[in-house]
Amino acid sequence: MGLDIRLPIGLMFSILGLLLTCFGLLGDQTIYSRSLGINVNLWWGLVMLAFGVVMLALARRGTATMRLAEESPEGQKIETMEHEVGLEVETYDRD
């Protein structure tokens, strides 16, 4: 499966952060008297929105650079080291 967990997490936090930010901006300001006048919904909505955007950016960057181990220089070096040491496991068909 090629599903990157950062994608649904980023979508969820972005949507919830956007909703909470809108509620903090458009809601009744008198409810924040108990929190010393701090608009908690606005601030936490912005935090959640920022986290969601970061997760979406990382998911986009991560899926664009995914490649097989044999195709990357690091993977080729590991394959060579395993071959030299004898750690490679050959697979055979049992037909």
C-alpha positions as YAML, in Angstrom:
chain: A
units: angstrom
residues:
- id: 1
  name: MET
  ca: [0.00, 0.00, 0.00]
- id: 2
  name: GLY
  ca: [1.24, 3.43, -0.83]
- id: 3
  name: LEU
  ca: [-0.81, 5.45, 1.67]
- id: 4
  name: ASP
  ca: [1.28, 7.93, 3.58]
- id: 5
  name: ILE
  ca: [-0.19, 8.48, 7.06]
- id: 6
  name: ARG
  ca: [0.81, 12.15, 6.93]
- id: 7
  name: LEU
  ca: [-1.81, 12.82, 4.25]
- id: 8
  name: PRO
  ca: [-4.98, 11.94, 6.24]
- id: 9
  name: ILE
  ca: [-3.51, 13.44, 9.42]
- id: 10
  name: GLY
  ca: [-2.73, 16.66, 7.55]
- id: 11
  name: LEU
  ca: [-6.21, 16.80, 6.04]
- id: 12
  name: MET
  ca: [-7.89, 16.18, 9.38]
- id: 13
  name: PHE
  ca: [-5.88, 18.79, 11.28]
- id: 14
  name: SER
  ca: [-6.21, 21.34, 8.47]
- id: 15
  name: ILE
  ca: [-9.99, 21.01, 8.30]
- id: 16
  name: LEU
  ca: [-10.47, 21.05, 12.08]
- id: 17
  name: GLY
  ca: [-8.02, 23.93, 12.46]
- id: 18
  name: LEU
  ca: [-9.82, 25.93, 9.78]
- id: 19
  name: LEU
  ca: [-13.18, 25.33, 11.47]
- id: 20
  name: LEU
  ca: [-11.84, 26.26, 14.89]
- id: 21
  name: THR
  ca: [-10.14, 29.38, 13.54]
- id: 22
  name: CYS
  ca: [-13.36, 30.50, 11.83]
- id: 23
  name: PHE
  ca: [-15.30, 29.91, 15.05]
- id: 24
  name: GLY
  ca: [-12.74, 31.91, 17.00]
- id: 25
  name: LEU
  ca: [-12.95, 34.81, 14.54]
- id: 26
  name: LEU
  ca: [-16.72, 34.84, 14.04]
- id: 27
  name: GLY
  ca: [-17.97, 33.62, 17.42]
- id: 28
  name: ASP
  ca: [-19.17, 35.60, 20.40]
- id: 29
  name: GLN
  ca: [-16.18, 37.21, 22.13]
- id: 30
  name: THR
  ca: [-17.84, 37.32, 25.56]
- id: 31
  name: ILE
  ca: [-17.26, 33.59, 26.09]
- id: 32
  name: TYR
  ca: [-13.54, 34.28, 26.49]
- id: 33
  name: SER
  ca: [-13.95, 36.23, 29.72]
- id: 34
  name: ARG
  ca: [-13.29, 33.03, 31.70]
- id: 35
  name: SER
  ca: [-9.98, 32.50, 29.85]
- id: 36
  name: LEU
  ca: [-8.59, 35.95, 30.75]
- id: 37
  name: GLY
  ca: [-9.82, 37.38, 27.46]
- id: 38
  name: ILE
  ca: [-7.63, 35.04, 25.36]
- id: 39
  name: ASN
  ca: [-9.37, 33.75, 22.26]
- id: 40
  name: VAL
  ca: [-8.42, 30.12, 22.81]
- id: 41
  name: ASN
  ca: [-10.36, 28.85, 19.81]
- id: 42
  name: LEU
  ca: [-8.55, 31.22, 17.46]
- id: 43
  name: TRP
  ca: [-5.07, 30.39, 18.76]
- id: 44
  name: TRP
  ca: [-5.53, 26.63, 18.88]
- id: 45
  name: GLY
  ca: [-7.23, 26.72, 15.50]
- id: 46
  name: LEU
  ca: [-4.18, 28.44, 14.05]
- id: 47
  name: VAL
  ca: [-1.86, 25.91, 15.71]
- id: 48
  name: MET
  ca: [-3.88, 22.99, 14.33]
- id: 49
  name: LEU
  ca: [-4.04, 24.58, 10.89]
- id: 50
  name: ALA
  ca: [-0.27, 25.12, 10.84]
- id: 51
  name: PHE
  ca: [0.36, 21.53, 11.94]
- id: 52
  name: GLY
  ca: [-2.01, 20.22, 9.26]
- id: 53
  name: VAL
  ca: [-0.33, 22.28, 6.54]
- id: 54
  name: VAL
  ca: [3.11, 21.02, 7.64]
- id: 55
  name: MET
  ca: [1.87, 17.40, 7.53]
- id: 56
  name: LEU
  ca: [0.40, 17.94, 4.05]
- id: 57
  name: ALA
  ca: [3.67, 19.47, 2.84]
- id: 58
  name: LEU
  ca: [5.67, 16.57, 4.26]
- id: 59
  name: ALA
  ca: [3.29, 14.04, 2.70]
- id: 60
  name: ARG
  ca: [3.63, 15.72, -0.68]
- id: 61
  name: ARG
  ca: [7.40, 15.84, -0.42]
- id: 62
  name: GLY
  ca: [7.64, 12.26, 0.86]
- id: 63
  name: THR
  ca: [5.58, 10.66, -1.89]
- id: 64
  name: ALA
  ca: [7.44, 12.57, -4.59]
- id: 65
  name: THR
  ca: [10.80, 11.16, -3.49]
- id: 66
  name: MET
  ca: [9.83, 7.56, -2.77]
- id: 67
  name: ARG
  ca: [11.81, 5.05, -4.80]
- id: 68
  name: LEU
  ca: [13.01, 1.48, -4.53]
- id: 69
  name: ALA
  ca: [16.09, 0.71, -2.48]
- id: 70
  name: GLU
  ca: [17.88, -0.67, -5.55]
- id: 71
  name: GLU
  ca: [17.40, 2.64, -7.37]
- id: 72
  name: SER
  ca: [18.87, 4.89, -4.67]
- id: 73
  name: PRO
  ca: [22.61, 5.26, -4.03]
- id: 74
  name: GLU
  ca: [22.11, 4.35, -0.37]
- id: 75
  name: GLY
  ca: [20.16, 1.24, -1.28]
- id: 76
  name: GLN
  ca: [22.78, 0.15, -3.81]
- id: 77
  name: LYS
  ca: [25.53, 0.55, -1.18]
- id: 78
  name: ILE
  ca: [23.57, -1.53, 1.33]
- id: 79
  name: GLU
  ca: [22.94, -4.21, -1.31]
- id: 80
  name: THR
  ca: [26.66, -4.29, -2.12]
- id: 81
  name: MET
  ca: [27.61, -4.56, 1.57]
- id: 82
  name: GLU
  ca: [25.09, -7.37, 2.14]
- id: 83
  name: HIS
  ca: [26.41, -9.22, -0.91]
- id: 84
  name: GLU
  ca: [30.02, -8.92, 0.30]
- id: 85
  name: VAL
  ca: [29.16, -10.18, 3.80]
- id: 86
  name: GLY
  ca: [26.84, -12.89, 2.51]
- id: 87
  name: LEU
  ca: [23.65, -11.65, 4.14]
- id: 88
  name: GLU
  ca: [21.59, -11.74, 0.97]
- id: 89
  name: VAL
  ca: [18.86, -14.34, 0.93]
- id: 90
  name: GLU
  ca: [18.17, -15.94, -2.43]
- id: 91
  name: THR
  ca: [14.56, -16.71, -3.20]
- id: 92
  name: TYR
  ca: [13.70, -19.83, -5.13]
- id: 93
  name: ASP
  ca: [10.48, -20.98, -6.73]
- id: 94
  name: ARG
  ca: [9.24, -24.22, -5.22]
- id: 95
  name: ASP
  ca: [7.18, -25.24, -8.24]
...
